[in-house]
Amino acid sequence: MIKMVKRAIKWIAIAVAVVIVIVLLILGTLTTPGPLYPEEKQYGGITVHTESPIGPKIDSMMAEIFMRLEAVAIYDPNREMNPCLSTQNKFSFFAGLTLRKNRTMGFCLLGNCYVNVDFIKELAAKTGGRPKYNAREGSVVHVATHELIHQYLADAYGDLASRSLPTWKTEGYCEYGVNHSVASHDNSYSLAERIDIFIDDSQWNPTAMTHRPHYVWGLMIEYLADVKGLSFEQIMGDSIIKHAVYQEMMAWRESLRPSGTEQPN
């Protein structure tokens, strides 16, 4: 009996050791993904990892990403980040390690942003780039910037504390951050018009519909920041409630309509 107990304890210890080794290997892979990508190039605090040679196309992409990041209040140029531009197969590998779905655009973990370039291109073909200024328009720049902002938000608010924030605030702030600098240089851009796009069902095909909430969350953060003039800290505060902000934003939009004009259906 004693021998059986000792043997059982031995096998349990071995099993625990194996699990620990596996977990450490997974964490090691997720924290240092660089060795699994043949190409890399450093741009300030950001090191891009890819599976294909890095040339002018990615240089241009990074210039656009930095333009967007520099307009974000919580951006930290000294923060070391590792965006990994991945094929579907490579993205599936990393998504599997974190038990995430592999048919998504990207995710950020421990300063490493994994971007599913193949899937983003597929979305561009399906959505036709509509609606503009939305994650599902099919822009690698948009998705990569969005995921980077997630990490800056976690750094600014605290990694654990940021996880307790409402999804509409975190996703909405990232969407707002992605579009803020671009919108300021776009003469055709209008928050009011984007609200109209959100409520216009004809603007949303079945593929794009799944990201419709992210679109309006970004508009809600833009309304709070640019119309009401709230700071990042104020926006993230407990007094800012989703339903109240949505109703207030919609009332603001209606107040701008000429008399006798109806909203789109």
CSV table of C-alpha atoms in Angstrom, one decimal:
chain,number,residue,atom,x,y,z
A,1,MET,CA,0.0,0.0,0.0
A,2,ILE,CA,2.8,2.4,0.9
A,3,LYS,CA,4.6,1.6,-2.3
A,4,MET,CA,1.4,2.3,-4.3
A,5,VAL,CA,1.0,5.7,-2.6
A,6,LYS,CA,4.7,6.6,-3.2
A,7,ARG,CA,4.4,5.6,-6.8
A,8,ALA,CA,1.2,7.7,-7.2
A,9,ILE,CA,2.9,10.7,-5.6
A,10,LYS,CA,5.9,10.2,-8.0
A,11,TRP,CA,3.7,10.2,-11.1
A,12,ILE,CA,1.7,13.2,-9.9
A,13,ALA,CA,5.0,15.1,-9.3
A,14,ILE,CA,6.1,14.1,-12.8
A,15,ALA,CA,2.8,15.3,-14.3
A,16,VAL,CA,3.0,18.6,-12.5
A,17,ALA,CA,6.6,19.1,-13.6
A,18,VAL,CA,5.6,18.4,-17.2
A,19,VAL,CA,2.7,20.9,-17.0
A,20,ILE,CA,5.0,23.5,-15.6
A,21,VAL,CA,7.5,22.9,-18.4
A,22,ILE,CA,4.8,23.2,-21.0
A,23,VAL,CA,3.5,26.4,-19.5
A,24,LEU,CA,7.0,27.9,-19.3
A,25,LEU,CA,7.6,27.0,-23.0
A,26,ILE,CA,4.3,28.6,-24.0
A,27,LEU,CA,5.1,31.8,-22.0
A,28,GLY,CA,8.6,31.9,-23.4
A,29,THR,CA,7.2,31.6,-27.0
A,30,LEU,CA,4.6,34.3,-26.4
A,31,THR,CA,7.0,36.8,-24.7
A,32,THR,CA,9.7,36.4,-27.3
A,33,PRO,CA,8.1,35.6,-30.7
A,34,GLY,CA,10.9,37.1,-32.7
A,35,PRO,CA,12.9,33.9,-33.3
A,36,LEU,CA,9.8,32.4,-35.1
A,37,TYR,CA,9.8,35.2,-37.7
A,38,PRO,CA,12.7,35.3,-40.3
A,39,GLU,CA,12.6,39.1,-40.8
A,40,GLU,CA,12.6,42.0,-38.4
A,41,LYS,CA,13.2,45.8,-38.4
A,42,GLN,CA,13.3,48.3,-35.6
A,43,TYR,CA,11.4,51.6,-35.8
A,44,GLY,CA,12.2,53.5,-32.5
A,45,GLY,CA,10.7,51.5,-29.7
A,46,ILE,CA,8.8,49.2,-32.1
A,47,THR,CA,10.3,46.2,-33.7
A,48,VAL,CA,8.3,44.7,-36.6
A,49,HIS,CA,8.5,40.9,-37.2
A,50,THR,CA,7.4,39.5,-40.5
A,51,GLU,CA,7.6,36.3,-42.5
A,52,SER,CA,8.6,38.1,-45.7
A,53,PRO,CA,11.4,40.7,-46.5
A,54,ILE,CA,10.8,44.2,-45.0
A,55,GLY,CA,10.9,46.9,-47.6
A,56,PRO,CA,9.3,50.3,-48.5
A,57,LYS,CA,5.8,49.0,-48.1
A,58,ILE,CA,6.2,48.2,-44.4
A,59,ASP,CA,8.3,51.4,-43.9
A,60,SER,CA,5.3,53.4,-45.3
A,61,MET,CA,2.9,51.4,-43.1
A,62,MET,CA,5.0,52.1,-40.0
A,63,ALA,CA,5.1,55.8,-40.8
A,64,GLU,CA,1.3,55.8,-40.9
A,65,ILE,CA,1.1,53.9,-37.7
A,66,PHE,CA,3.3,56.4,-35.9
A,67,MET,CA,1.3,59.3,-37.3
A,68,ARG,CA,-1.8,57.8,-35.7
A,69,LEU,CA,0.0,56.8,-32.4
A,70,GLU,CA,1.4,60.3,-31.9
A,71,ALA,CA,-2.1,61.7,-31.7
A,72,VAL,CA,-3.0,59.3,-28.9
A,73,ALA,CA,-2.7,60.8,-25.4
A,74,ILE,CA,-1.4,57.6,-23.8
A,75,TYR,CA,1.2,56.8,-26.4
A,76,ASP,CA,4.6,56.1,-25.0
A,77,PRO,CA,7.4,56.2,-27.6
A,78,ASN,CA,9.8,54.6,-25.3
A,79,ARG,CA,7.7,51.5,-24.7
A,80,GLU,CA,9.2,48.5,-26.5
A,81,MET,CA,6.6,46.7,-28.6
A,82,ASN,CA,6.7,43.8,-31.1
A,83,PRO,CA,4.0,43.8,-33.8
A,84,CYS,CA,4.1,40.4,-35.6
A,85,LEU,CA,2.7,40.6,-39.1
A,86,SER,CA,1.5,37.0,-39.6
A,87,THR,CA,0.1,34.6,-42.2
A,88,GLN,CA,-3.0,32.7,-41.2
A,89,ASN,CA,-0.9,29.7,-40.3
A,90,LYS,CA,1.5,31.5,-38.1
A,91,PHE,CA,-1.3,33.5,-36.5
A,92,SER,CA,-3.2,30.3,-35.8
A,93,PHE,CA,-0.2,28.9,-34.0
A,94,PHE,CA,0.0,31.9,-31.6
A,95,ALA,CA,-3.8,32.1,-31.2
A,96,GLY,CA,-3.8,28.4,-30.3
A,97,LEU,CA,-1.3,29.0,-27.5
A,98,THR,CA,-3.6,31.5,-25.9
A,99,LEU,CA,-6.8,29.5,-26.6
A,100,ARG,CA,-8.1,32.3,-28.9
A,101,LYS,CA,-10.0,31.9,-32.1
A,102,ASN,CA,-7.7,31.8,-35.1
A,103,ARG,CA,-10.0,33.5,-37.5
A,104,THR,CA,-9.7,37.0,-36.0
A,105,MET,CA,-7.8,40.1,-37.0
A,106,GLY,CA,-5.3,40.3,-34.1
A,107,PHE,CA,-4.6,40.4,-30.4
A,108,CYS,CA,-2.1,42.0,-28.1
A,109,LEU,CA,-0.3,40.2,-25.2
A,110,LEU,CA,2.7,41.2,-23.1
A,111,GLY,CA,3.8,43.9,-25.5
A,112,ASN,CA,3.5,41.6,-28.5
A,113,CYS,CA,0.8,42.3,-31.1
A,114,TYR,CA,-0.1,39.5,-33.4
A,115,VAL,CA,-1.8,40.7,-36.6
A,116,ASN,CA,-3.5,38.2,-39.0
A,117,VAL,CA,-2.6,39.8,-42.4
A,118,ASP,CA,-4.2,37.1,-44.5
A,119,PHE,CA,-7.5,37.4,-42.7
A,120,ILE,CA,-7.5,41.2,-42.9
A,121,LYS,CA,-7.0,41.0,-46.7
A,122,GLU,CA,-9.9,38.5,-46.9
A,123,LEU,CA,-12.1,41.0,-45.0
A,124,ALA,CA,-11.1,43.8,-47.3
A,125,ALA,CA,-12.4,41.7,-50.3
A,126,LYS,CA,-15.6,40.8,-48.5
A,127,THR,CA,-16.5,44.3,-47.1
A,128,GLY,CA,-15.2,46.3,-50.0
A,129,GLY,CA,-13.5,48.6,-47.4
A,130,ARG,CA,-16.9,49.6,-46.0
A,131,PRO,CA,-17.6,51.3,-43.7
A,132,LYS,CA,-14.5,53.6,-43.7
A,133,TYR,CA,-12.7,54.1,-40.4
A,134,ASN,CA,-13.7,50.7,-39.1
A,135,ALA,CA,-11.6,47.7,-38.2
A,136,ARG,CA,-13.3,45.6,-40.8
A,137,GLU,CA,-12.4,47.9,-43.7
A,138,GLY,CA,-9.5,45.6,-44.2
A,139,SER,CA,-6.5,47.8,-43.2
A,140,VAL,CA,-3.4,46.2,-41.6
A,141,VAL,CA,-2.4,49.7,-40.4
A,142,HIS,CA,-5.8,50.1,-38.6
A,143,VAL,CA,-5.6,46.7,-36.9
A,144,ALA,CA,-1.9,47.0,-35.9
A,145,THR,CA,-2.4,50.4,-34.5
A,146,HIS,CA,-5.6,49.2,-32.6
A,147,GLU,CA,-3.7,46.4,-31.0
A,148,LEU,CA,-0.7,48.6,-30.0
A,149,ILE,CA,-3.1,51.0,-28.3
A,150,HIS,CA,-4.4,48.2,-26.3
A,151,GLN,CA,-1.0,47.7,-24.7
A,152,TYR,CA,-0.5,51.5,-24.2
A,153,LEU,CA,-3.9,51.5,-22.5
A,154,ALA,CA,-2.9,48.6,-20.2
A,155,ASP,CA,0.3,50.4,-19.3
A,156,ALA,CA,-1.4,53.7,-18.6
A,157,TYR,CA,-4.3,52.3,-16.6
A,158,GLY,CA,-2.5,49.3,-15.1
A,159,ASP,CA,-2.6,45.8,-16.7
A,160,LEU,CA,-4.9,44.3,-14.1
A,161,ALA,CA,-7.0,47.4,-13.6
A,162,SER,CA,-7.5,47.8,-17.4
A,163,ARG,CA,-9.0,44.3,-17.5
A,164,SER,CA,-11.8,45.4,-15.3
A,165,LEU,CA,-12.8,48.3,-17.6
A,166,PRO,CA,-15.9,47.9,-19.7
A,167,THR,CA,-15.3,46.5,-23.2
A,168,TRP,CA,-17.0,49.4,-24.8
A,169,LYS,CA,-14.4,51.8,-23.3
A,170,THR,CA,-11.3,49.8,-24.1
A,171,GLU,CA,-12.3,48.8,-27.6
A,172,GLY,CA,-13.9,52.2,-28.2
A,173,TYR,CA,-10.8,54.1,-27.1
A,174,CYS,CA,-8.6,51.9,-29.3
A,175,GLU,CA,-10.9,52.7,-32.3
A,176,TYR,CA,-10.9,56.4,-31.4
A,177,GLY,CA,-7.1,56.4,-31.2
A,178,VAL,CA,-6.7,54.7,-34.5
A,179,ASN,CA,-8.9,57.2,-36.4
A,180,HIS,CA,-8.2,60.4,-34.4
A,181,SER,CA,-5.3,61.8,-36.4
A,182,VAL,CA,-6.6,60.5,-39.8
A,183,ALA,CA,-9.9,62.2,-39.2
A,184,SER,CA,-8.3,65.5,-38.5
A,185,HIS,CA,-6.7,65.5,-42.0
A,186,ASP,CA,-9.9,64.3,-43.8
A,187,ASN,CA,-12.1,67.2,-45.0
A,188,SER,CA,-14.9,64.7,-45.7
A,189,TYR,CA,-14.8,63.4,-42.1
A,190,SER,CA,-17.6,64.3,-39.7
A,191,LEU,CA,-18.6,62.6,-36.4
A,192,ALA,CA,-22.2,63.4,-37.3
A,193,GLU,CA,-22.0,61.7,-40.6
A,194,ARG,CA,-20.3,58.6,-39.1
A,195,ILE,CA,-23.2,58.4,-36.6
A,196,ASP,CA,-25.5,58.4,-39.6
A,197,ILE,CA,-23.5,55.6,-41.1
A,198,PHE,CA,-23.9,53.6,-37.9
A,199,ILE,CA,-27.7,53.9,-37.9
A,200,ASP,CA,-28.0,53.3,-41.7
A,201,ASP,CA,-28.5,49.5,-42.1
A,202,SER,CA,-27.7,49.7,-45.8
A,203,GLN,CA,-24.1,50.6,-44.9
A,204,TRP,CA,-23.5,47.2,-43.2
A,205,ASN,CA,-23.3,44.0,-45.1
A,206,PRO,CA,-23.6,40.7,-43.2
A,207,THR,CA,-19.8,40.4,-42.9
A,208,ALA,CA,-19.2,43.9,-41.5
A,209,MET,CA,-22.2,43.7,-39.2
A,210,THR,CA,-20.3,41.7,-36.5
A,211,HIS,CA,-18.0,44.7,-35.8
A,212,ARG,CA,-20.8,47.3,-35.8
A,213,PRO,CA,-20.6,47.7,-32.0
A,214,HIS,CA,-16.9,48.5,-32.1
A,215,TYR,CA,-17.7,51.2,-34.6
A,216,VAL,CA,-20.2,53.0,-32.4
A,217,TRP,CA,-18.1,52.5,-29.3
A,218,GLY,CA,-15.3,54.5,-31.1
A,219,LEU,CA,-17.9,57.2,-31.9
A,220,MET,CA,-19.0,57.4,-28.3
A,221,ILE,CA,-15.4,57.9,-27.1
A,222,GLU,CA,-14.9,60.5,-29.8
A,223,TYR,CA,-18.0,62.3,-28.6
A,224,LEU,CA,-16.7,62.3,-25.0
A,225,ALA,CA,-13.2,63.4,-26.0
A,226,ASP,CA,-13.8,65.8,-28.8
A,227,VAL,CA,-17.3,67.2,-28.3
A,228,LYS,CA,-17.4,67.2,-24.5
A,229,GLY,CA,-13.7,67.6,-23.9
A,230,LEU,CA,-13.2,64.9,-21.4
A,231,SER,CA,-9.7,63.6,-20.6
A,232,PHE,CA,-8.7,59.9,-20.8
A,233,GLU,CA,-9.0,59.6,-17.0
A,234,GLN,CA,-12.5,61.1,-17.0
A,235,ILE,CA,-13.7,58.8,-19.8
A,236,MET,CA,-12.5,55.7,-18.0
A,237,GLY,CA,-14.1,56.9,-14.7
A,238,ASP,CA,-17.0,55.0,-13.2
A,239,SER,CA,-19.4,57.9,-13.7
A,240,ILE,CA,-19.3,57.5,-17.5
A,241,ILE,CA,-22.1,55.0,-18.3
A,242,LYS,CA,-22.5,53.3,-21.7
A,243,HIS,CA,-26.3,53.7,-22.2
A,244,ALA,CA,-26.2,57.4,-21.0
A,245,VAL,CA,-23.4,58.3,-23.3
A,246,TYR,CA,-25.1,56.6,-26.3
A,247,GLN,CA,-28.4,58.4,-25.7
A,248,GLU,CA,-26.7,61.8,-25.2
A,249,MET,CA,-24.6,61.3,-28.4
A,250,MET,CA,-27.7,60.5,-30.4
A,251,ALA,CA,-29.6,63.5,-29.0
A,252,TRP,CA,-26.6,65.7,-29.9
A,253,ARG,CA,-26.6,64.3,-33.5
A,254,GLU,CA,-30.4,65.0,-33.8
A,255,SER,CA,-29.9,68.5,-32.6
A,256,LEU,CA,-27.6,69.2,-35.6
A,257,ARG,CA,-30.2,68.2,-38.2
A,258,PRO,CA,-31.9,70.9,-40.2
A,259,SER,CA,-35.6,71.2,-39.3
A,260,GLY,CA,-37.7,68.6,-41.1
A,261,THR,CA,-34.8,66.3,-41.8
A,262,GLU,CA,-35.2,62.6,-40.9
A,263,GLN,CA,-32.5,60.3,-39.8
A,264,PRO,CA,-31.5,57.4,-42.2
A,265,ASN,CA,-33.0,54.0,-41.6
